[in-house]
Structure formats: C-alpha cells, structure tokens
Amino acid sequence: MDGSDSKTEVSHELTDGFHLIIDALKLNGINNVYHVPGIPVTDLGRMMQAEGMRVISFRHESNAGNAAATAGYLTRKPGVCLTVSAPGFLNGLVSLAHATTNCWPMILISGSSEREIVDLQKGDYEEMDQLAVAKPLCKAAYRILHAEDIGVGIARAIRAAVSGRPGGVYLDIPASLLGQVIDAKTGAQSLIKVIDPSPAQIPAPHAVDRALDVLKGARKPLLILGKGAAYAQCDAIVRQFVERTGAPYIAMSMAKGLLPDDHPQYAGAARSLVLKESDCVMLIGARLNWLLGHGQGKQWGERFTKKFIHVDIDPKEMDSNQPISAPLVGDIESTLSLLLARMDQWAPPPTDWTEAVNAKRAANVERMAPRLANNNVPMDFHGALGRLKRVFADHPDAILVNEGANTLDFARSIIDMSRPRKRLDVGTWGVMGIGMGTAIAAAVETGHPIVAVEGDSAFGFSGMEVETICRYGLPVCVVVFNNSGIYRGTDADPTGRDPGTTVFVRESRYDLMMQAFGGEGVTARSPDDLERAVRDAIASGKPTLVNAIIDPEAGTESGRIGNLNPQSAVQRK
C-alpha cells in the first residue's frame, strides 16, 4: 500500500499570493481594477495586467476608489480599488465609506505592514492597523494572513459587498502574503467561485397585500424612485409597475431615466405640488433621508397626515423618519413582481389628482422654457444647461456625470434622461470630488461617451485625473462651469488682504490642462459655443475639456441647499 488514499497529492508546480489573488478575482468575473501603484502592491498591479486584467492606474486613491464604487453600481459586481498602505489606504477609505453610504458594492484591497510589527508598534514603513480603522466605515472588513486563505477571503468580501444591502468591504493584504509560496494544485483547489452572491429576498404575502390595500385606498398617490431602483437593473418591471398604478412619480437624480423624463406620469416639474399634496407616498429604492427633507417640513405639508409604503431590502430603514404604514422588506425585482401579480383590475388614481399634477407640470415647463433658451454672454446656468439638455436628447446613450453646487442642483432638474443609469452624481452624502473617477469608470465599464458637467470647485478635487483620461484615450468630455469661485466668484476679503474665501483665479484656463496631456481643450463663452463644443467632443470620442465661462454673479450660496449652512446670530461691530 503506497498511502496515496490518505495523503494530499502534491504537484511539482508552485504558486504564490500574487497569482492566487488574481486567479480568485478572475474566477469570480472581476476583470477591472482601479489602482494607484506603490509599495507593496506595485508588482501585483503589473501581474494583474499581464494576466489579462484591465488595470487603470490613477493619480490619487480617492479617485480610484470613486471609480471602483461607480463600477460596482453599474455592474452589480464589486468594483475593486487597489492601494498602497497607510496614506494610500486612508485616501481610498473616503470612497469606501462613500460606497457604503450609497449602497454600492466595492472592495478596497490595500497592502499593509506585518502584524507582528504593527501590534508592537515598532515603526514600520507606513505602519497602521488598517483593519481596525476600516471596520467602522464599511460593511465588512477582513485580513488574509495565509496564502491558502486567499480564496476564502475574496469570496467572503464579494458576498459581503453584494448581498442584502450592498456596500463597501475592506480587504487587508500584508506584504508578506503576496510572496507566500504554496503548491499550485493546492492553491487552485482553495479558490472559491461564489454561487448566488446576492440571493433574492422576498417579502411576506401579507406585507404585499397590506401595501396594495394602502395604495388602493389613496386618492392622491405618489411614487418616488431612488437609485436603488436603478441599481436593481429590473428596468422593465419598474416601468410596468409605475404604469400599472397610473400614479404620478418623481425620480431621485440617479433614478432618472428608469422611465424617460418625458413620460406622462413623470411629475418632476411638479415636485413641490406632489410632495405637499399627496396622501400616500410609495418609496421604491429611495430613503426618506435629507434628500427628501426627512419626509417632514413645509414641502411635505402637515406632518403625519400621509401614509408611506416603503420598499427596501433592509428592515432597519423602516420608520427612520416617518411611520411606515406598509413596509415591504425585500429586493426590488421580487417585491414589484409580487405586487404586479396581485394588481388585476387595478383602478387608476382619481383624474382630479392626475390632471392637477399635469397642469402644474405643464405650467412650470412653459415658464422655464425661455430661460433655458437664452444665449446670454456671459452665460448663466440656465442657458448653458439648456443647451446641454438638447445634446443629451440627441445622444440618449451618453452618460452624464454631474457634481458641484449650482451646477449639480440646476442640472438634475434641467437635463432630462431617457435611459436608466445614464446619470451619475454625488450620491447620498453629496460628496464633491467624485467627477473624474466616476467618469473614468463609466467609460471603462460601458464604452459609452461620457460628459462630465463639473462646477469649477468640484473639478478641483479630481482634476489631475484628466491626465488619466488622456493616457487611456477615454471618450470623456469634461465641461467645467467656470464662474471663478465656489457658489459665486464675487466674494471679497473685508480686510483687503487676500482674495475672498470662495474666490478662484478669474477665468482660469482649465482647457489648457487637457491640452497639456494631449487632449482637446476649448473655451466656450456662449451657450451656442458650449453646445457646439460638446457635440464635437462626443462625435470625436477624444478626451476633451470645455472651459465654459459662467457669469461670476450667476450662482447662489450652496445651490438649493443653502438652508443647511448655519448662520451666525452675532454681528460684530
């Protein structure tokens, strides 16, 4: 007897931590990585590229992380950001927390120092207990110490990122792990292909019936679609449900396009009316957070007079700001499918409600039309965005990336979307600086033309990534709304010593930045010039930056959320 039945067969080939990480990611269909090279992961990035993965190297980890978060939102697979240790990890942590808040699947993989050095605080290069720092800011955090555990660690990270309410996961990779060598066959057997990482969660039948009873009893129903409904990628079911109810609906900014914004039930232009006058509000993949005024205040009318139906995969979300009359805990596709199956002979809302909404919408659209059609020089936000509205109408596959104060707030209501997941912006936190990372990921993951409409302040957070856009030859047109400041370019230092705290260099030449890296740079001073430049950029597919000169006096403090900025009660003499 040779004992082969009781011993593990060992091959003559070897593998190491580098290759096991690559093999584990590829086994699970993860082929794109967003990265900033450096110790100890420089060679890991090189090897990923050599093994056929697409590795997009950035100039700053926050932008790489924002790209990974966006990739997770667009693909429903965890976007992966790979960073160096300590400072690089901390830079990536901002985007990891952002992804978790937005419920987007993302994995931040960071190199780290060895445990025996960190735990005794011996002062290693970029020494930090990164796992402990990450845990409070993401959905889950894991450390892998042994090469044979790489398969388990990556499988757990993937499942944690996409299951239930998606979010960010941190994966700590000590430098010594990468060079650990094990038998190749043993290593291959240790890898795990995650099966059904995001299983359906189906609400109870009685919860479905209760929700339908509440909705059926409403005389002035309103549906609110959130970005969770767009993330679900069950677009036909969402549309079928909205149309079956016959109720007016509004879409939060990243849910725009689930149904086209010119849909007869869309009440975006009558938002104030429907929020205040509705008697039943159904939230679908939307949270009743600050973006909806917590469901309280003057915009909602009298408190506690509305009934709320809430579709969310997390039961903890229910009753967060208002009592929920009909909670529906489950994934959106399963929940809406069950609702539709029980909606035979469904009666539409009373016509006095829908006609009132339609009349208000038509009046507001008519009132706004002349402002959007102006060709003023210098430009204001309405004239400039009115031209971009035309561009997107003619290019429905183009993806809009949008951030800023006034630039964001006006654009979300002016630029219509006709297809889902074509609008990407700052998300739940309202974080500035997502622009270039988001634009790069959208281009890499979809191949569609990208138009990033940026306030000049927001652009400053990630503007150096225009070099990354040029380096990879991505079809990204960056439009910088340049009003020479934050909100406005007209503040002054009362002492006369320095520029005002919100003022930038007047009419900065952002277009020259793109030219410096081999892209196209254009200055636009009129809405007509802006429209022509963006159309040319989309047609060419070349990296382009349009420096759109906006009247410094055109903006308002904090866009439409200036009320969140505390005011001093004391006037000094």
PDB file of C-alpha atoms in Angstrom, residues 97-333:
ATOM      1  CA  ALA A  97     -17.306  54.923   3.108  1.00  0.00           C
ATOM      2  CA  HIS A  98     -19.000  56.781   0.240  1.00  0.00           C
ATOM      3  CA  ALA A  99     -19.784  53.458  -1.478  1.00  0.00           C
ATOM      4  CA  THR A 100     -21.200  52.003   1.719  1.00  0.00           C
ATOM      5  CA  THR A 101     -23.439  55.019   2.297  1.00  0.00           C
ATOM      6  CA  ASN A 102     -24.675  54.798  -1.305  1.00  0.00           C
ATOM      7  CA  CYS A 103     -25.211  51.006  -1.072  1.00  0.00           C
ATOM      8  CA  TRP A 104     -22.796  50.250  -3.910  1.00  0.00           C
ATOM      9  CA  PRO A 105     -20.657  47.081  -3.895  1.00  0.00           C
ATOM     10  CA  MET A 106     -16.951  47.842  -3.682  1.00  0.00           C
ATOM     11  CA  ILE A 107     -13.837  46.122  -2.339  1.00  0.00           C
ATOM     12  CA  LEU A 108     -10.857  48.181  -1.202  1.00  0.00           C
ATOM     13  CA  ILE A 109      -7.736  45.990  -1.251  1.00  0.00           C
ATOM     14  CA  SER A 110      -4.782  47.614   0.469  1.00  0.00           C
ATOM     15  CA  GLY A 111      -1.287  46.420   1.151  1.00  0.00           C
ATOM     16  CA  SER A 112      -0.279  46.671   4.810  1.00  0.00           C
ATOM     17  CA  SER A 113       2.541  46.129   7.286  1.00  0.00           C
ATOM     18  CA  GLU A 114       3.092  42.803   9.034  1.00  0.00           C
ATOM     19  CA  ARG A 115       1.003  42.069  12.107  1.00  0.00           C
ATOM     20  CA  GLU A 116       3.910  41.347  14.448  1.00  0.00           C
ATOM     21  CA  ILE A 117       5.324  44.804  13.682  1.00  0.00           C
ATOM     22  CA  VAL A 118       2.032  46.723  13.756  1.00  0.00           C
ATOM     23  CA  ASP A 119       0.854  45.144  17.003  1.00  0.00           C
ATOM     24  CA  LEU A 120       4.033  46.123  18.837  1.00  0.00           C
ATOM     25  CA  GLN A 121       4.179  49.493  17.081  1.00  0.00           C
ATOM     26  CA  LYS A 122       7.776  49.008  16.026  1.00  0.00           C
ATOM     27  CA  GLY A 123       7.606  51.833  13.493  1.00  0.00           C
ATOM     28  CA  ASP A 124       7.429  50.012  10.172  1.00  0.00           C
ATOM     29  CA  TYR A 125       7.202  51.792   6.832  1.00  0.00           C
ATOM     30  CA  GLU A 126       3.636  53.207   6.669  1.00  0.00           C
ATOM     31  CA  GLU A 127       2.698  51.233   9.773  1.00  0.00           C
ATOM     32  CA  MET A 128      -1.017  51.319  10.621  1.00  0.00           C
ATOM     33  CA  ASP A 129      -3.636  48.952  11.968  1.00  0.00           C
ATOM     34  CA  GLN A 130      -5.700  49.424   8.826  1.00  0.00           C
ATOM     35  CA  LEU A 131      -8.282  46.748   9.624  1.00  0.00           C
ATOM     36  CA  ALA A 132      -9.243  48.500  12.857  1.00  0.00           C
ATOM     37  CA  VAL A 133      -9.503  51.858  11.110  1.00  0.00           C
ATOM     38  CA  ALA A 134     -11.664  50.493   8.297  1.00  0.00           C
ATOM     39  CA  LYS A 135     -14.189  48.486  10.300  1.00  0.00           C
ATOM     40  CA  PRO A 136     -16.485  51.343  11.424  1.00  0.00           C
ATOM     41  CA  LEU A 137     -16.664  52.823   7.912  1.00  0.00           C
ATOM     42  CA  CYS A 138     -17.649  49.862   5.743  1.00  0.00           C
ATOM     43  CA  LYS A 139     -19.974  46.889   5.653  1.00  0.00           C
ATOM     44  CA  ALA A 140     -17.288  44.294   6.461  1.00  0.00           C
ATOM     45  CA  ALA A 141     -13.515  44.102   6.838  1.00  0.00           C
ATOM     46  CA  TYR A 142     -11.193  41.100   6.578  1.00  0.00           C
ATOM     47  CA  ARG A 143      -7.458  40.386   6.784  1.00  0.00           C
ATOM     48  CA  ILE A 144      -5.781  37.480   4.972  1.00  0.00           C
ATOM     49  CA  LEU A 145      -2.608  36.146   6.561  1.00  0.00           C
ATOM     50  CA  HIS A 146      -2.065  32.847   4.741  1.00  0.00           C
ATOM     51  CA  ALA A 147      -1.974  32.113   1.018  1.00  0.00           C
ATOM     52  CA  GLU A 148      -4.296  29.127   1.386  1.00  0.00           C
ATOM     53  CA  ASP A 149      -6.966  31.502   2.783  1.00  0.00           C
ATOM     54  CA  ILE A 150      -6.964  33.904  -0.189  1.00  0.00           C
ATOM     55  CA  GLY A 151      -9.863  32.103  -1.860  1.00  0.00           C
ATOM     56  CA  VAL A 152     -11.964  32.282   1.288  1.00  0.00           C
ATOM     57  CA  GLY A 153     -11.096  35.918   1.949  1.00  0.00           C
ATOM     58  CA  ILE A 154     -12.009  37.124  -1.532  1.00  0.00           C
ATOM     59  CA  ALA A 155     -15.178  35.016  -1.619  1.00  0.00           C
ATOM     60  CA  ARG A 156     -16.321  36.476   1.695  1.00  0.00           C
ATOM     61  CA  ALA A 157     -15.532  40.000   0.508  1.00  0.00           C
ATOM     62  CA  ILE A 158     -17.558  39.522  -2.688  1.00  0.00           C
ATOM     63  CA  ARG A 159     -20.571  38.073  -0.873  1.00  0.00           C
ATOM     64  CA  ALA A 160     -20.491  40.753   1.815  1.00  0.00           C
ATOM     65  CA  ALA A 161     -20.280  43.517  -0.807  1.00  0.00           C
ATOM     66  CA  VAL A 162     -23.288  42.453  -2.914  1.00  0.00           C
ATOM     67  CA  SER A 163     -25.652  40.577  -0.609  1.00  0.00           C
ATOM     68  CA  GLY A 164     -28.582  42.257   1.140  1.00  0.00           C
ATOM     69  CA  ARG A 165     -27.992  45.991   1.112  1.00  0.00           C
ATOM     70  CA  PRO A 166     -24.772  46.313  -0.932  1.00  0.00           C
ATOM     71  CA  GLY A 167     -21.817  48.242   0.384  1.00  0.00           C
ATOM     72  CA  GLY A 168     -18.068  48.590   0.761  1.00  0.00           C
ATOM     73  CA  VAL A 169     -15.727  45.882   2.048  1.00  0.00           C
ATOM     74  CA  TYR A 170     -12.113  46.260   3.127  1.00  0.00           C
ATOM     75  CA  LEU A 171      -9.574  43.506   2.434  1.00  0.00           C
ATOM     76  CA  ASP A 172      -6.228  43.826   4.211  1.00  0.00           C
ATOM     77  CA  ILE A 173      -3.247  42.237   2.423  1.00  0.00           C
ATOM     78  CA  PRO A 174       0.015  42.221   4.431  1.00  0.00           C
ATOM     79  CA  ALA A 175       3.062  42.471   2.191  1.00  0.00           C
ATOM     80  CA  SER A 176       4.408  39.050   3.175  1.00  0.00           C
ATOM     81  CA  LEU A 177       1.210  37.351   1.972  1.00  0.00           C
ATOM     82  CA  LEU A 178       1.922  38.277  -1.637  1.00  0.00           C
ATOM     83  CA  GLY A 179       5.187  36.360  -1.727  1.00  0.00           C
ATOM     84  CA  GLN A 180       3.996  33.286   0.159  1.00  0.00           C
ATOM     85  CA  VAL A 181       4.519  30.154  -1.955  1.00  0.00           C
ATOM     86  CA  ILE A 182       2.312  27.058  -1.912  1.00  0.00           C
ATOM     87  CA  ASP A 183       1.675  24.078  -4.129  1.00  0.00           C
ATOM     88  CA  ALA A 184      -0.150  25.217  -7.273  1.00  0.00           C
ATOM     89  CA  LYS A 185      -2.751  22.435  -7.209  1.00  0.00           C
ATOM     90  CA  THR A 186      -3.468  23.036  -3.536  1.00  0.00           C
ATOM     91  CA  GLY A 187      -3.792  26.731  -4.270  1.00  0.00           C
ATOM     92  CA  ALA A 188      -6.203  26.176  -7.155  1.00  0.00           C
ATOM     93  CA  GLN A 189      -8.352  23.917  -5.011  1.00  0.00           C
ATOM     94  CA  SER A 190      -8.521  26.609  -2.308  1.00  0.00           C
ATOM     95  CA  LEU A 191     -10.205  29.133  -4.604  1.00  0.00           C
ATOM     96  CA  ILE A 192     -13.973  29.654  -4.383  1.00  0.00           C
ATOM     97  CA  LYS A 193     -16.406  30.664  -7.085  1.00  0.00           C
ATOM     98  CA  VAL A 194     -19.183  32.445  -5.215  1.00  0.00           C
ATOM     99  CA  ILE A 195     -22.588  30.943  -6.026  1.00  0.00           C
ATOM    100  CA  ASP A 196     -25.653  33.215  -5.901  1.00  0.00           C
ATOM    101  CA  PRO A 197     -23.861  36.005  -4.008  1.00  0.00           C
ATOM    102  CA  SER A 198     -26.980  38.199  -3.878  1.00  0.00           C
ATOM    103  CA  PRO A 199     -29.967  35.884  -3.384  1.00  0.00           C
ATOM    104  CA  ALA A 200     -33.487  37.200  -3.799  1.00  0.00           C
ATOM    105  CA  GLN A 201     -35.245  38.367  -0.652  1.00  0.00           C
ATOM    106  CA  ILE A 202     -38.985  38.013  -0.972  1.00  0.00           C
ATOM    107  CA  PRO A 203     -41.473  39.916   1.228  1.00  0.00           C
ATOM    108  CA  ALA A 204     -44.223  38.051   3.014  1.00  0.00           C
ATOM    109  CA  PRO A 205     -47.546  37.720   1.144  1.00  0.00           C
ATOM    110  CA  HIS A 206     -49.431  39.580   3.879  1.00  0.00           C
ATOM    111  CA  ALA A 207     -46.982  42.511   3.551  1.00  0.00           C
ATOM    112  CA  VAL A 208     -47.672  42.664  -0.185  1.00  0.00           C
ATOM    113  CA  ASP A 209     -51.444  42.630   0.345  1.00  0.00           C
ATOM    114  CA  ARG A 210     -51.189  45.327   3.020  1.00  0.00           C
ATOM    115  CA  ALA A 211     -49.165  47.588   0.723  1.00  0.00           C
ATOM    116  CA  LEU A 212     -51.657  47.174  -2.109  1.00  0.00           C
ATOM    117  CA  ASP A 213     -54.542  47.983   0.236  1.00  0.00           C
ATOM    118  CA  VAL A 214     -52.830  51.198   1.333  1.00  0.00           C
ATOM    119  CA  LEU A 215     -52.016  52.202  -2.245  1.00  0.00           C
ATOM    120  CA  LYS A 216     -55.505  51.334  -3.480  1.00  0.00           C
ATOM    121  CA  GLY A 217     -57.067  53.488  -0.783  1.00  0.00           C
ATOM    122  CA  ALA A 218     -55.120  56.606  -1.751  1.00  0.00           C
ATOM    123  CA  ARG A 219     -56.778  59.467  -3.615  1.00  0.00           C
ATOM    124  CA  LYS A 220     -53.502  61.286  -4.282  1.00  0.00           C
ATOM    125  CA  PRO A 221     -50.765  58.640  -4.554  1.00  0.00           C
ATOM    126  CA  LEU A 222     -47.150  59.443  -5.366  1.00  0.00           C
ATOM    127  CA  LEU A 223     -44.309  57.074  -6.271  1.00  0.00           C
ATOM    128  CA  ILE A 224     -40.670  58.007  -5.582  1.00  0.00           C
ATOM    129  CA  LEU A 225     -37.943  56.077  -7.410  1.00  0.00           C
ATOM    130  CA  GLY A 226     -34.469  56.080  -5.887  1.00  0.00           C
ATOM    131  CA  LYS A 227     -31.070  54.990  -7.126  1.00  0.00           C
ATOM    132  CA  GLY A 228     -31.672  51.605  -5.503  1.00  0.00           C
ATOM    133  CA  ALA A 229     -34.324  51.013  -8.145  1.00  0.00           C
ATOM    134  CA  ALA A 230     -31.771  51.828 -10.856  1.00  0.00           C
ATOM    135  CA  TYR A 231     -29.135  49.601  -9.232  1.00  0.00           C
ATOM    136  CA  ALA A 232     -31.586  46.661  -9.261  1.00  0.00           C
ATOM    137  CA  GLN A 233     -31.479  46.579 -13.086  1.00  0.00           C
ATOM    138  CA  CYS A 234     -35.046  45.277 -13.371  1.00  0.00           C
ATOM    139  CA  ASP A 235     -35.992  48.255 -15.519  1.00  0.00           C
ATOM    140  CA  ALA A 236     -38.905  46.657 -17.367  1.00  0.00           C
ATOM    141  CA  ILE A 237     -40.531  45.570 -14.105  1.00  0.00           C
ATOM    142  CA  VAL A 238     -40.143  49.040 -12.578  1.00  0.00           C
ATOM    143  CA  ARG A 239     -41.719  50.618 -15.626  1.00  0.00           C
ATOM    144  CA  GLN A 240     -44.545  48.077 -15.715  1.00  0.00           C
ATOM    145  CA  PHE A 241     -45.346  48.701 -12.054  1.00  0.00           C
ATOM    146  CA  VAL A 242     -45.325  52.501 -12.382  1.00  0.00           C
ATOM    147  CA  GLU A 243     -47.568  52.387 -15.418  1.00  0.00           C
ATOM    148  CA  ARG A 244     -49.925  49.855 -13.843  1.00  0.00           C
ATOM    149  CA  THR A 245     -50.501  52.123 -10.831  1.00  0.00           C
ATOM    150  CA  GLY A 246     -51.185  55.158 -13.025  1.00  0.00           C
ATOM    151  CA  ALA A 247     -49.798  57.316 -10.205  1.00  0.00           C
ATOM    152  CA  PRO A 248     -47.563  60.357 -10.659  1.00  0.00           C
ATOM    153  CA  TYR A 249     -43.924  59.624  -9.855  1.00  0.00           C
ATOM    154  CA  ILE A 250     -40.734  61.523  -9.280  1.00  0.00           C
ATOM    155  CA  ALA A 251     -37.223  60.141  -9.619  1.00  0.00           C
ATOM    156  CA  MET A 252     -34.279  60.958  -7.411  1.00  0.00           C
ATOM    157  CA  SER A 253     -31.370  62.163  -9.515  1.00  0.00           C
ATOM    158  CA  MET A 254     -29.681  58.822 -10.226  1.00  0.00           C
ATOM    159  CA  ALA A 255     -33.030  57.113 -10.833  1.00  0.00           C
ATOM    160  CA  LYS A 256     -33.812  59.497 -13.691  1.00  0.00           C
ATOM    161  CA  GLY A 257     -34.257  57.561 -16.926  1.00  0.00           C
ATOM    162  CA  LEU A 258     -35.744  54.418 -15.408  1.00  0.00           C
ATOM    163  CA  LEU A 259     -38.711  55.770 -17.286  1.00  0.00           C
ATOM    164  CA  PRO A 260     -37.955  58.612 -19.693  1.00  0.00           C
ATOM    165  CA  ASP A 261     -38.318  62.062 -18.170  1.00  0.00           C
ATOM    166  CA  ASP A 262     -40.939  62.919 -20.778  1.00  0.00           C
ATOM    167  CA  HIS A 263     -43.184  60.097 -19.556  1.00  0.00           C
ATOM    168  CA  PRO A 264     -46.770  61.317 -18.991  1.00  0.00           C
ATOM    169  CA  GLN A 265     -46.706  60.220 -15.331  1.00  0.00           C
ATOM    170  CA  TYR A 266     -43.425  61.971 -14.521  1.00  0.00           C
ATOM    171  CA  ALA A 267     -44.040  64.774 -12.046  1.00  0.00           C
ATOM    172  CA  GLY A 268     -40.507  66.131 -11.674  1.00  0.00           C
ATOM    173  CA  ALA A 269     -41.603  69.572 -12.860  1.00  0.00           C
ATOM    174  CA  ALA A 270     -44.436  69.495 -10.300  1.00  0.00           C
ATOM    175  CA  ARG A 271     -42.306  68.212  -7.416  1.00  0.00           C
ATOM    176  CA  SER A 272     -43.447  70.819  -4.883  1.00  0.00           C
ATOM    177  CA  LEU A 273     -47.102  70.084  -5.555  1.00  0.00           C
ATOM    178  CA  VAL A 274     -46.888  66.291  -5.362  1.00  0.00           C
ATOM    179  CA  LEU A 275     -44.758  66.230  -2.213  1.00  0.00           C
ATOM    180  CA  LYS A 276     -47.087  68.586  -0.396  1.00  0.00           C
ATOM    181  CA  GLU A 277     -50.493  67.388  -1.627  1.00  0.00           C
ATOM    182  CA  SER A 278     -50.035  63.605  -1.886  1.00  0.00           C
ATOM    183  CA  ASP A 279     -51.812  61.456   0.702  1.00  0.00           C
ATOM    184  CA  CYS A 280     -49.826  58.246   0.083  1.00  0.00           C
ATOM    185  CA  VAL A 281     -46.157  58.038  -0.861  1.00  0.00           C
ATOM    186  CA  MET A 282     -44.501  54.832  -2.044  1.00  0.00           C
ATOM    187  CA  LEU A 283     -40.711  54.794  -1.841  1.00  0.00           C
ATOM    188  CA  ILE A 284     -39.019  52.319  -4.211  1.00  0.00           C
ATOM    189  CA  GLY A 285     -35.295  52.052  -3.627  1.00  0.00           C
ATOM    190  CA  ALA A 286     -35.289  55.525  -2.082  1.00  0.00           C
ATOM    191  CA  ARG A 287     -34.639  56.538   1.505  1.00  0.00           C
ATOM    192  CA  LEU A 288     -36.570  59.177   3.379  1.00  0.00           C
ATOM    193  CA  ASN A 289     -33.363  60.995   4.305  1.00  0.00           C
ATOM    194  CA  TRP A 290     -32.191  64.609   3.988  1.00  0.00           C
ATOM    195  CA  LEU A 291     -32.519  64.487   0.205  1.00  0.00           C
ATOM    196  CA  LEU A 292     -36.278  64.258   0.754  1.00  0.00           C
ATOM    197  CA  GLY A 293     -36.349  66.563   3.756  1.00  0.00           C
ATOM    198  CA  HIS A 294     -36.781  63.538   6.039  1.00  0.00           C
ATOM    199  CA  GLY A 295     -40.414  63.449   4.940  1.00  0.00           C
ATOM    200  CA  GLN A 296     -41.090  66.499   7.102  1.00  0.00           C
ATOM    201  CA  GLY A 297     -41.348  70.268   6.890  1.00  0.00           C
ATOM    202  CA  LYS A 298     -43.322  72.672   4.749  1.00  0.00           C
ATOM    203  CA  GLN A 299     -42.539  70.896   1.494  1.00  0.00           C
ATOM    204  CA  TRP A 300     -44.425  67.843   2.784  1.00  0.00           C
ATOM    205  CA  GLY A 301     -47.469  69.622   4.157  1.00  0.00           C
ATOM    206  CA  GLU A 302     -48.939  68.718   7.517  1.00  0.00           C
ATOM    207  CA  ARG A 303     -46.891  66.123   9.367  1.00  0.00           C
ATOM    208  CA  PHE A 304     -48.252  62.599   9.942  1.00  0.00           C
ATOM    209  CA  THR A 305     -51.135  63.053   7.502  1.00  0.00           C
ATOM    210  CA  LYS A 306     -49.566  60.910   4.753  1.00  0.00           C
ATOM    211  CA  LYS A 307     -49.279  57.177   4.596  1.00  0.00           C
ATOM    212  CA  PHE A 308     -45.956  55.724   3.477  1.00  0.00           C
ATOM    213  CA  ILE A 309     -45.203  52.467   1.687  1.00  0.00           C
ATOM    214  CA  HIS A 310     -41.520  51.617   1.656  1.00  0.00           C
ATOM    215  CA  VAL A 311     -39.707  49.015  -0.458  1.00  0.00           C
ATOM    216  CA  ASP A 312     -36.224  48.354   0.933  1.00  0.00           C
ATOM    217  CA  ILE A 313     -34.049  45.299   1.442  1.00  0.00           C
ATOM    218  CA  ASP A 314     -33.005  46.471   4.917  1.00  0.00           C
ATOM    219  CA  PRO A 315     -35.699  46.336   7.612  1.00  0.00           C
ATOM    220  CA  LYS A 316     -33.751  48.820   9.741  1.00  0.00           C
ATOM    221  CA  GLU A 317     -34.557  51.522   7.194  1.00  0.00           C
ATOM    222  CA  MET A 318     -38.257  51.421   8.017  1.00  0.00           C
ATOM    223  CA  ASP A 319     -39.659  54.159  10.295  1.00  0.00           C
ATOM    224  CA  SER A 320     -36.355  56.037  10.126  1.00  0.00           C
ATOM    225  CA  ASN A 321     -38.079  59.421   9.817  1.00  0.00           C
ATOM    226  CA  GLN A 322     -41.781  58.766   9.371  1.00  0.00           C
ATOM    227  CA  PRO A 323     -44.017  55.879  10.400  1.00  0.00           C
ATOM    228  CA  ILE A 324     -44.261  53.390   7.543  1.00  0.00           C
ATOM    229  CA  SER A 325     -47.799  52.092   7.107  1.00  0.00           C
ATOM    230  CA  ALA A 326     -46.779  49.284   4.760  1.00  0.00           C
ATOM    231  CA  PRO A 327     -43.152  48.120   4.960  1.00  0.00           C
ATOM    232  CA  LEU A 328     -42.052  45.810   2.151  1.00  0.00           C
ATOM    233  CA  VAL A 329     -38.744  44.191   3.059  1.00  0.00           C
ATOM    234  CA  GLY A 330     -37.233  42.556   0.010  1.00  0.00           C
ATOM    235  CA  ASP A 331     -35.300  43.103  -3.164  1.00  0.00           C
ATOM    236  CA  ILE A 332     -36.952  45.391  -5.695  1.00  0.00           C
ATOM    237  CA  GLU A 333     -37.366  42.878  -8.517  1.00  0.00           C
TER     238      GLU A 333
END
